[in-house]
C-alpha cells in the first residue's frame, strides 16, 4: 500500500527531508510556541509570514486612505473576492472567473441550493450522504423548510454500509429521475476518502441532475482538475489546509455554463460593477461568479488568503499533493510496523487516488491518547468516538516530525500513558 520503499529508523526521515523540494517553505510559517509539532492543519492551518504581510498591508491602506481603499490599486480591493478567487481557481484548475471568495461554507451551501434547486413535481429530491459534516445537512434542510416542504419528502440519503466509506456505485444507483441536485463531500472529514468526483459528475449529468461538492477537506491538499470533473458548483472553507486564518472568508465555484442563472440569494455586491452604484432597486445581476457575492467583502478575513497564495504559487499544487501523499504513506508504514501491537490501526483509504490529506488513526483510548500527545508537545485532532486525525501538512510538516509523532504514540501505547488523563470532554480538543 505504501507508495515508497520505506525502512525503519529516523535516518530515512532525515534523508527524505533533505530531498524535499518543499522543505524551504517551513520557514515561511510561524512555528508554534514551544516548537509544538502540529498535526492539525486540516482543522486550522498555521499562520504564515505571507498571510501576515497581506493582512498588515490592508490595515495600512485603510489607515492612509480611508474610503479610498476601494479605489486603491485600480480597484483591487473592490474586486478582492474575484481577484483572490482567480488565484485559488488555479488550485482546482477552474477558470479565473468561476471562483469567488465570499461568506462562509455554510452560507455558500445555502447560496448553491437556493440557486440550483428549483423543485418541480417530478424532480425535487436532494441527494446527500450520511457521513458529510453536519452543517451541510443543516443548510440543505433549512432550504427545504424555507420552501414549505418537508425534509423527509425531499432528502434522499445514501447510507454508508460501514459508517466509514461511501460507495460510489450506491450513489449512482440512488440517482433516480426524481433527484434534482446532489451535494457530496470531495474528501470525507473522518476517513479521508476521496470520492471519484469525475465519475459521479458524469453519471449525474447523464441523468439531468446538478451536482456540487464540498471541498473543505481537499482544497489546498488535493490537486483537483475541474476542467475534467466539470461539476456544477463547489464550496469550501479556506482556513483548513489553505491556512488563511480562523474564520477566513470561504470559496465558491460556479461552472461558467450557469452564469445565466438567477442567483438564489442576491445582494448589491452581486450586481454588475457598472450599475452597482446607481443604487437602483432592480438587481442587475453580474454574469459571472461575482453574482454570488452578497454584501461588502470582509477584507481582513480575505487578506491572509491572498498572502498564502504566494506560497502556493511558488510551491506548485502538484508538489504539495505529491508530498502530502508521501507523508501520509510514510505515517501508515510506521503505524503498520510499530504501533499495531499497542492497539492502533487506521480507517482511511490507503490507495493514493482515493486518499485525502490525513490519516485516521483508530484506538479505543483515542480521546485520552490525544491528551497524552499534547503532553508530548504534539497537537492532534480528535473525532468521536475513537478517531485521531493526523494531517501532516506538505508546506510546513517534515518527515522527521511524522517520525517523532510515531515515537510518541509508541511510548504512549507501551506505558499506557492514557491512564494519566480523565475521560471528561473539554469543548475543543
Ligand atoms: C470545516 C467544514 C465546514 C465548515 O463550515 P463553515 O461554514 O466554514 O464553518 C463545512 N463543511 C465541511 C465538510 C467542513 O469540513
Short mmCIF file of C-alpha atoms and ligand atoms in Angstrom, two decimals:
data_model
loop_
_atom_site.label_atom_id
_atom_site.label_comp_id
_atom_site.label_asym_id
_atom_site.label_seq_id
_atom_site.Cartn_x
_atom_site.Cartn_y
_atom_site.Cartn_z
CA UNK A 1 0.00 0.00 0.00
CA UNK A 2 2.74 2.47 0.75
CA UNK A 3 3.93 4.23 -2.36
CA UNK A 4 7.59 4.24 -1.35
CA UNK A 5 10.03 1.68 -0.11
CA UNK A 6 10.11 2.85 3.44
CA UNK A 7 12.53 1.48 6.00
CA UNK A 8 12.80 1.65 9.78
CA UNK A 9 14.87 4.30 11.53
CA UNK A 10 14.95 8.07 11.72
CA UNK A 11 17.73 8.31 9.11
CA UNK A 12 15.29 7.75 6.26
CA UNK A 13 13.05 10.55 7.59
CA UNK A 14 16.06 12.88 7.58
CA UNK A 15 17.04 11.85 4.06
CA UNK A 16 13.51 12.42 2.81
CA UNK A 17 13.57 15.88 4.40
CA UNK A 18 16.89 16.69 2.72
CA UNK A 19 15.49 15.68 -0.67
CA UNK A 20 12.20 17.51 -0.13
CA UNK A 21 11.65 20.30 -2.68
CA UNK A 22 9.10 21.90 -0.34
CA UNK A 23 11.23 21.85 2.82
CA UNK A 24 12.18 25.51 2.41
CA UNK A 25 8.57 26.65 2.83
CA UNK A 26 8.54 25.67 6.50
CA UNK A 27 10.33 28.96 7.27
CA UNK A 28 7.51 30.94 5.71
CA UNK A 29 5.22 29.74 8.51
CA UNK A 30 5.43 30.65 12.17
CA UNK A 31 6.38 27.80 14.48
CA UNK A 32 4.04 27.32 17.43
CA UNK A 33 5.07 28.30 20.94
CA UNK A 34 7.41 25.68 22.49
CA UNK A 35 8.00 24.32 18.99
CA UNK A 36 4.98 22.08 19.24
CA UNK A 37 4.55 19.57 16.44
CA UNK A 38 1.34 20.48 14.62
CA UNK A 39 -0.72 17.68 13.06
CA UNK A 40 -4.00 19.61 12.92
CA UNK A 41 -3.57 21.77 9.81
CA UNK A 42 -6.67 20.08 8.38
CA UNK A 43 -8.76 21.91 11.01
CA UNK A 44 -6.92 25.22 11.11
CA UNK A 45 -3.74 25.82 9.13
CA UNK A 46 -0.83 27.67 10.71
CA UNK A 47 -0.07 31.37 10.30
CA UNK A 48 2.45 32.33 7.64
CA UNK A 49 4.57 35.43 7.19
CA UNK A 50 2.93 35.94 3.80
CA UNK A 51 -0.56 35.89 5.34
CA UNK A 52 0.52 38.37 7.99
CA UNK A 53 2.11 40.74 5.46
CA UNK A 54 -1.02 40.80 3.30
CA UNK A 55 -3.19 41.50 6.34
CA UNK A 56 -0.96 44.32 7.57
CA UNK A 57 -0.96 45.82 4.09
CA UNK A 58 -4.76 46.11 4.05
CA UNK A 59 -4.61 47.70 7.50
CA UNK A 60 -2.02 50.19 6.24
CA UNK A 61 -4.10 51.19 3.20
CA UNK A 62 -7.18 51.68 5.38
CA UNK A 63 -5.13 53.84 7.76
CA UNK A 64 -3.79 56.01 4.95
CA UNK A 65 -6.69 56.13 2.52
CA UNK A 66 -9.97 55.72 4.42
CA UNK A 67 -12.74 55.05 1.95
CA UNK A 68 -10.32 55.45 -0.95
CA UNK A 69 -9.21 51.89 -0.16
CA UNK A 70 -11.89 50.84 -2.67
CA UNK A 71 -10.05 52.70 -5.44
CA UNK A 72 -6.53 51.70 -4.39
CA UNK A 73 -4.51 49.63 -6.86
CA UNK A 74 -7.10 50.04 -9.63
CA UNK A 75 -9.98 48.74 -7.54
CA UNK A 76 -8.10 45.66 -6.42
CA UNK A 77 -9.86 45.67 -3.05
CA UNK A 78 -13.27 46.43 -4.50
CA UNK A 79 -12.83 43.25 -6.55
CA UNK A 80 -10.93 41.44 -3.83
CA UNK A 81 -13.10 38.29 -3.77
CA UNK A 82 -12.85 37.92 -7.52
CA UNK A 83 -9.13 38.70 -7.67
CA UNK A 84 -8.14 36.24 -4.96
CA UNK A 85 -10.64 33.77 -6.40
CA UNK A 86 -8.79 33.87 -9.73
CA UNK A 87 -5.66 32.66 -7.94
CA UNK A 88 -7.44 30.00 -5.87
CA UNK A 89 -9.07 28.79 -9.13
CA UNK A 90 -5.66 27.54 -10.27
CA UNK A 91 -5.54 25.07 -7.37
CA UNK A 92 -8.58 23.27 -8.79
CA UNK A 93 -7.91 24.03 -12.45
CA UNK A 94 -11.05 26.12 -12.82
CA UNK A 95 -11.36 29.29 -14.91
CA UNK A 96 -10.38 32.53 -13.20
CA UNK A 97 -13.92 33.91 -13.32
CA UNK A 98 -15.55 30.78 -11.90
CA UNK A 99 -14.27 31.19 -8.31
CA UNK A 100 -15.41 33.77 -5.74
CA UNK A 101 -14.07 34.29 -2.23
CA UNK A 102 -17.11 35.12 -0.15
CA UNK A 103 -19.13 34.36 3.01
CA UNK A 104 -18.55 31.03 4.82
CA UNK A 105 -19.00 27.46 3.67
CA UNK A 106 -22.41 27.06 5.29
CA UNK A 107 -23.76 30.22 3.65
CA UNK A 108 -22.29 29.21 0.32
CA UNK A 109 -24.21 25.92 0.55
CA UNK A 110 -27.35 27.97 1.19
CA UNK A 111 -26.49 30.04 -1.87
CA UNK A 112 -25.83 26.97 -4.05
CA UNK A 113 -29.02 25.15 -3.03
CA UNK A 114 -31.10 28.33 -3.36
CA UNK A 115 -29.70 28.74 -6.88
CA UNK A 116 -29.58 25.20 -8.23
CA UNK A 117 -32.55 23.56 -6.54
CA UNK A 118 -35.74 24.50 -8.36
CA UNK A 119 -38.08 21.66 -7.41
CA UNK A 120 -40.80 20.54 -9.81
CA UNK A 121 -43.45 17.87 -9.24
CA UNK A 122 -41.35 15.26 -10.99
CA UNK A 123 -37.86 16.33 -9.99
CA UNK A 124 -37.47 17.69 -6.49
CA UNK A 125 -35.17 15.50 -4.41
CA UNK A 126 -31.77 16.46 -3.00
CA UNK A 127 -29.34 13.56 -2.75
CA UNK A 128 -26.80 13.58 0.10
CA UNK A 129 -24.70 11.04 2.04
CA UNK A 130 -24.87 10.25 5.76
CA UNK A 131 -21.19 10.94 6.53
CA UNK A 132 -20.83 14.58 5.45
CA UNK A 133 -20.12 17.30 8.00
CA UNK A 134 -23.41 18.22 9.76
CA UNK A 135 -23.55 21.89 8.77
CA UNK A 136 -24.00 20.82 5.14
CA UNK A 137 -27.20 18.99 6.12
CA UNK A 138 -28.44 21.82 8.31
CA UNK A 139 -28.14 24.22 5.37
CA UNK A 140 -29.87 21.86 2.92
CA UNK A 141 -32.65 21.02 5.37
CA UNK A 142 -33.39 24.64 6.12
CA UNK A 143 -33.53 25.46 2.40
CA UNK A 144 -36.16 22.72 2.08
CA UNK A 145 -38.13 24.10 5.03
CA UNK A 146 -37.97 27.60 3.53
CA UNK A 147 -39.90 26.32 0.52
CA UNK A 148 -42.61 24.99 2.82
CA UNK A 149 -41.66 21.38 2.04
CA UNK A 150 -40.94 18.50 4.38
CA UNK A 151 -37.33 17.41 4.77
CA UNK A 152 -38.25 13.72 4.80
CA UNK A 153 -40.09 14.11 1.48
CA UNK A 154 -37.18 15.81 -0.25
CA UNK A 155 -33.93 14.46 1.19
CA UNK A 156 -32.60 11.22 -0.22
CA UNK A 157 -29.72 9.81 1.80
CA UNK A 158 -27.12 7.37 0.51
CA UNK A 159 -26.15 5.40 3.57
CA UNK A 160 -22.61 4.21 4.10
CA UNK A 161 -22.51 0.42 4.54
CA UNK A 162 -19.77 0.53 7.18
CA UNK A 163 -20.11 4.04 8.59
CA UNK A 164 -16.64 4.85 7.21
CA UNK A 165 -16.69 4.99 3.42
CA UNK A 166 -19.17 5.97 0.71
CA UNK A 167 -19.67 3.57 -2.17
CA UNK A 168 -19.81 5.48 -5.48
CA UNK A 169 -21.94 2.74 -7.05
CA UNK A 170 -24.55 3.19 -4.32
CA UNK A 171 -24.58 6.93 -5.03
CA UNK A 172 -25.06 6.29 -8.75
CA UNK A 173 -27.85 3.81 -8.04
CA UNK A 174 -29.59 6.50 -5.99
CA UNK A 175 -29.55 8.95 -8.95
CA UNK A 176 -33.18 8.34 -9.82
CA UNK A 177 -35.38 10.52 -12.05
CA UNK A 178 -36.82 12.43 -9.10
CA UNK A 179 -33.38 13.73 -7.99
CA UNK A 180 -32.73 17.38 -8.84
CA UNK A 181 -29.47 18.17 -7.02
CA UNK A 182 -26.63 16.19 -5.40
CA UNK A 183 -24.34 17.56 -2.67
CA UNK A 184 -21.37 15.45 -1.56
CA UNK A 185 -18.00 15.99 0.12
CA UNK A 186 -14.88 15.66 -2.04
CA UNK A 187 -12.92 14.11 0.84
CA UNK A 188 -14.71 12.67 3.88
CA UNK A 189 -13.64 14.52 7.01
CA UNK A 190 -13.25 11.36 9.06
CA UNK A 191 -11.96 8.58 6.78
CA UNK A 192 -10.07 10.76 4.30
CA UNK A 193 -11.87 9.04 1.41
CA UNK A 194 -11.53 10.99 -1.84
CA UNK A 195 -14.63 10.35 -3.94
CA UNK A 196 -14.42 9.76 -7.67
CA UNK A 197 -15.86 13.16 -8.45
CA UNK A 198 -15.40 12.85 -12.19
CA UNK A 199 -17.36 9.61 -12.40
CA UNK A 200 -20.13 10.89 -10.12
CA UNK A 201 -20.46 14.10 -12.10
CA UNK A 202 -20.61 12.27 -15.42
CA UNK A 203 -23.30 9.92 -14.13
CA UNK A 204 -25.31 12.79 -12.61
CA UNK A 205 -25.19 14.83 -15.79
CA UNK A 206 -26.28 11.85 -17.92
CA UNK A 207 -29.44 11.83 -15.79
CA UNK A 208 -30.02 15.59 -15.92
CA UNK A 209 -29.03 16.12 -12.26
CA UNK A 210 -26.97 19.03 -10.92
CA UNK A 211 -24.05 18.04 -8.73
CA UNK A 212 -21.87 20.05 -6.35
CA UNK A 213 -19.08 19.21 -3.93
CA UNK A 214 -17.91 20.46 -0.57
CA UNK A 215 -14.12 20.74 -0.88
CA UNK A 216 -13.42 21.69 2.75
CA UNK A 217 -11.14 18.68 3.25
CA UNK A 218 -9.42 18.74 -0.11
CA UNK A 219 -8.79 22.35 -1.15
CA UNK A 220 -5.07 23.07 -0.80
CA UNK A 221 -4.31 19.39 -0.27
CA UNK A 222 -5.70 17.52 -3.29
CA UNK A 223 -4.92 18.73 -6.80
CA UNK A 224 -8.41 18.73 -8.38
CA UNK A 225 -8.90 19.14 -12.10
CA UNK A 226 -12.24 20.88 -12.52
CA UNK A 227 -11.79 21.04 -16.30
CA UNK A 228 -12.30 17.29 -16.41
CA UNK A 229 -14.52 16.85 -13.33
CA UNK A 230 -16.84 19.60 -14.59
CA UNK A 231 -19.20 19.87 -11.59
CA UNK A 232 -21.99 22.45 -11.45
CA UNK A 233 -20.87 24.09 -8.22
CA UNK A 234 -18.48 23.68 -5.29
CA UNK A 235 -17.95 25.32 -1.90
CA UNK A 236 -15.13 25.25 0.63
CA UNK A 237 -13.52 26.97 3.59
CA UNK A 238 -10.06 28.50 3.33
CA UNK A 239 -8.87 28.08 6.90
CA UNK A 240 -8.04 24.35 6.84
CA UNK A 241 -5.24 23.16 4.53
CA UNK A 242 -5.13 26.56 2.82
CA UNK A 243 -4.08 28.25 6.08
CA UNK A 244 -5.91 31.55 5.55
CA UNK A 245 -6.69 32.03 9.23
CA UNK A 246 -9.51 31.36 11.69
CA UNK A 247 -12.84 32.23 10.09
CA UNK A 248 -11.23 33.10 6.76
CA UNK A 249 -13.71 34.03 4.05
CA UNK A 250 -14.81 30.94 2.15
CA UNK A 251 -14.75 29.95 -1.52
CA UNK A 252 -17.35 29.15 -4.12
CA UNK A 253 -17.09 27.76 -7.64
CA UNK A 254 -19.88 28.06 -10.17
CA UNK A 255 -19.46 26.43 -13.57
CA UNK A 256 -19.46 29.14 -16.24
CA UNK A 257 -22.22 27.36 -18.15
CA UNK A 258 -24.55 28.52 -15.35
CA UNK A 259 -23.75 32.23 -15.43
CA UNK A 260 -27.18 32.96 -16.96
CA UNK A 261 -28.93 31.55 -13.87
CA UNK A 262 -30.58 33.88 -11.39
CA UNK A 263 -28.75 33.66 -8.05
CA UNK A 264 -30.80 32.36 -5.16
CA UNK A 265 -29.52 34.93 -2.65
CA UNK A 266 -28.96 38.34 -4.17
CA UNK A 267 -27.12 41.36 -2.75
CA UNK A 268 -25.63 44.56 -4.05
CA UNK A 269 -22.15 43.11 -4.49
CA UNK A 270 -23.69 40.60 -6.89
CA UNK A 271 -24.80 43.47 -9.09
CA UNK A 272 -22.84 44.37 -12.26
CA UNK A 273 -19.99 46.75 -11.35
CA UNK A 274 -21.19 49.29 -13.94
CA UNK A 275 -24.61 49.75 -12.33
CA UNK A 276 -23.93 48.88 -8.68
CA UNK A 277 -23.51 52.49 -7.60
CA UNK A 278 -26.61 53.68 -9.43
CA UNK A 279 -28.31 52.13 -6.39
CA UNK A 280 -31.45 51.17 -8.29
CA UNK A 281 -33.96 48.84 -6.69
CA UNK A 282 -33.79 46.42 -9.63
CA UNK A 283 -30.98 43.91 -9.21
CA UNK A 284 -28.81 43.91 -12.34
CA UNK A 285 -27.01 40.62 -11.85
CA UNK A 286 -23.36 40.24 -12.86
CA UNK A 287 -22.93 37.47 -15.42
CA UNK A 288 -20.02 35.72 -13.80
CA UNK A 289 -19.25 34.31 -10.37
CA UNK A 290 -19.31 37.86 -8.93
CA UNK A 291 -23.08 37.42 -8.80
CA UNK A 292 -22.62 35.01 -5.91
CA UNK A 293 -21.35 37.68 -3.52
CA UNK A 294 -23.97 39.35 -1.39
CA UNK A 295 -22.50 42.23 0.64
CA UNK A 296 -19.24 44.12 1.07
CA UNK A 297 -16.17 41.85 1.08
CA UNK A 298 -14.80 41.27 4.61
CA UNK A 299 -11.27 42.20 3.72
CA UNK A 300 -9.47 41.35 6.94
CA UNK A 301 -10.73 37.81 6.59
CA UNK A 302 -9.60 37.63 2.98
CA UNK A 303 -6.16 39.26 3.05
CA UNK A 304 -4.34 36.28 4.64
CA UNK A 305 -5.59 34.08 1.79
CA UNK A 306 -4.10 36.49 -0.72
CA UNK A 307 -0.77 36.20 1.10
CA UNK A 308 -0.78 32.45 1.32
CA UNK A 309 -1.47 32.18 -2.43
CA UNK A 310 2.10 33.46 -2.97
CA UNK A 311 3.36 30.36 -1.19
CA UNK A 312 1.11 28.00 -3.16
CA UNK A 313 2.11 29.55 -6.47
CA UNK A 314 5.80 29.20 -5.67
CA UNK A 315 5.42 25.68 -4.29
CA UNK A 316 3.12 24.30 -7.01
CA UNK A 317 -0.05 22.39 -6.18
CA UNK A 318 1.25 19.18 -7.77
CA UNK A 319 4.27 19.22 -5.45
CA UNK A 320 2.02 19.84 -2.46
CA UNK A 321 -0.16 16.84 -3.33
CA UNK A 322 2.83 14.57 -4.01
CA UNK A 323 4.46 15.36 -0.68
CA UNK A 324 1.18 15.10 1.22
CA UNK A 325 0.60 11.60 -0.18
CA UNK A 326 4.12 10.56 0.67
CA UNK A 327 3.90 11.91 4.23
CA UNK A 328 0.69 10.00 4.92
CA UNK A 329 2.08 6.85 3.24
CA UNK A 330 5.14 7.10 5.48
CA UNK A 331 2.92 7.57 8.53
CA UNK A 332 0.88 4.48 7.62
CA UNK A 333 4.07 2.47 7.13
CA UNK A 334 5.28 3.46 10.61
CA UNK A 335 1.88 2.64 12.17
CA UNK A 336 1.87 -0.78 10.46
CA UNK A 337 5.37 -1.63 11.58
CA UNK A 338 5.49 -0.10 15.06
CA UNK A 339 2.07 0.61 16.52
CA UNK A 340 -0.24 -2.30 15.75
CA UNK A 341 0.80 -4.22 18.85
CA UNK A 342 -0.45 -1.36 21.06
CA UNK A 343 -3.98 -1.45 19.67
CA UNK A 344 -3.60 1.24 16.99
CA UNK A 345 -4.98 0.89 13.47
CA UNK A 346 -6.32 3.30 10.83
CA UNK A 347 -9.57 3.55 8.90
CA UNK A 348 -8.66 5.76 5.99
CA UNK A 349 -8.27 4.96 2.33
CA UNK A 350 -4.80 3.67 1.55
CA UNK A 351 -4.68 3.98 -2.24
CA UNK A 352 -3.26 7.28 -3.45
CA UNK A 353 -6.09 8.14 -5.82
CA UNK A 354 -8.67 7.57 -3.08
CA UNK A 355 -6.93 9.26 -0.14
CA UNK A 356 -7.10 12.87 1.01
CA UNK A 357 -4.54 14.56 3.24
CA UNK A 358 -4.91 12.92 6.63
CA UNK A 359 -4.59 9.58 8.38
CA UNK A 360 -7.50 8.46 10.57
CA UNK A 361 -5.80 6.68 13.45
CA UNK A 362 -8.11 4.49 15.50
CA UNK A 363 -7.69 3.37 19.10
CA UNK A 364 -10.23 2.61 21.81
CA UNK A 365 -8.43 5.11 24.05
CA UNK A 366 -8.29 7.75 21.30
CA UNK A 367 -9.59 10.57 23.46
CA UNK A 368 -7.07 10.17 26.24
CA UNK A 369 -4.28 9.46 23.74
CA UNK A 370 -4.92 12.95 22.35
CA UNK A 371 -4.41 14.33 25.84
CA UNK A 372 -1.19 12.36 26.17
CA UNK A 373 0.02 13.60 22.75
CA UNK A 374 -0.46 17.17 23.94
CA UNK A 375 1.73 16.36 26.94
CA UNK A 376 4.33 15.25 24.35
CA UNK A 377 4.03 18.68 22.70
CA UNK A 378 2.10 17.34 19.72
CA UNK A 379 -1.26 18.73 18.55
CA UNK A 380 -3.59 16.11 17.04
CA UNK A 381 -7.29 16.30 16.24
CA UNK A 382 -9.93 14.13 17.89
CA UNK A 383 -13.22 12.98 16.40
CA UNK A 384 -15.76 11.00 18.44
CA UNK A 385 -15.79 8.20 19.29
CA UNK A 386 -12.35 6.74 18.58
CA UNK A 387 -10.58 8.58 15.74
CA UNK A 388 -7.45 10.72 15.92
CA UNK A 389 -6.99 12.65 12.71
CA UNK A 390 -3.36 13.26 11.85
CA UNK A 391 -2.65 15.65 9.00
CA UNK A 392 0.98 16.27 8.13
CA UNK A 393 0.85 19.43 6.01
CA UNK A 394 3.11 19.42 2.96
CA UNK A 395 4.11 23.09 3.29
CA UNK A 396 5.24 23.02 6.91
CA UNK A 397 5.49 19.49 8.32
CA UNK A 398 8.57 17.31 7.89
CA UNK A 399 9.12 13.57 7.65
CA UNK A 400 11.06 13.75 10.89
CA UNK A 401 8.02 15.24 12.65
CA UNK A 402 5.98 12.27 11.47
CA UNK A 403 8.69 10.03 12.89
CA UNK A 404 8.59 11.88 16.23
CA UNK A 405 4.82 11.56 16.32
CA UNK A 406 5.12 7.79 15.95
CA UNK A 407 7.77 7.69 18.70
CA UNK A 408 5.33 9.48 20.99
CA UNK A 409 2.40 7.22 20.07
CA UNK A 410 4.59 4.17 20.67
CA UNK A 411 5.62 5.40 24.13
CA UNK A 412 2.04 6.29 25.00
CA UNK A 413 0.96 2.76 23.99
CA UNK A 414 3.84 0.99 25.69
CA UNK A 415 3.35 2.80 29.00
CA UNK A 416 -0.43 3.14 28.77
CA UNK A 417 0.03 6.86 29.38
CA UNK A 418 -3.69 7.46 28.82
CA UNK A 419 -4.22 6.34 32.41
CA UNK A 420 -2.83 9.72 33.49
CA UNK A 421 -5.79 11.56 31.94
CA UNK A 422 -9.51 11.90 32.54
CA UNK A 423 -12.24 10.78 30.12
CA UNK A 424 -14.10 14.02 30.71
CA UNK A 425 -14.56 16.01 27.47
CA UNK A 426 -13.48 19.63 27.07
CA UNK A 427 -15.05 21.84 24.38
CA UNK A 428 -12.43 21.96 21.62
CA UNK A 429 -9.68 19.42 21.85
C1 LIG B 1 -14.98 22.60 8.02
C2 LIG B 1 -16.19 22.25 7.25
C3 LIG B 1 -17.26 23.15 7.12
C4 LIG B 1 -17.19 24.48 7.83
O1 LIG B 1 -18.24 25.33 7.51
P1 LIG B 1 -18.12 26.89 7.88
O2 LIG B 1 -19.42 27.43 7.47
O3 LIG B 1 -16.96 27.42 7.09
O4 LIG B 1 -17.87 27.00 9.35
C5 LIG B 1 -18.33 22.81 6.34
N1 LIG B 1 -18.37 21.61 5.69
C6 LIG B 1 -17.37 20.70 5.82
C7 LIG B 1 -17.44 19.41 5.08
C8 LIG B 1 -16.27 21.00 6.60
O5 LIG B 1 -15.28 20.11 6.73
#
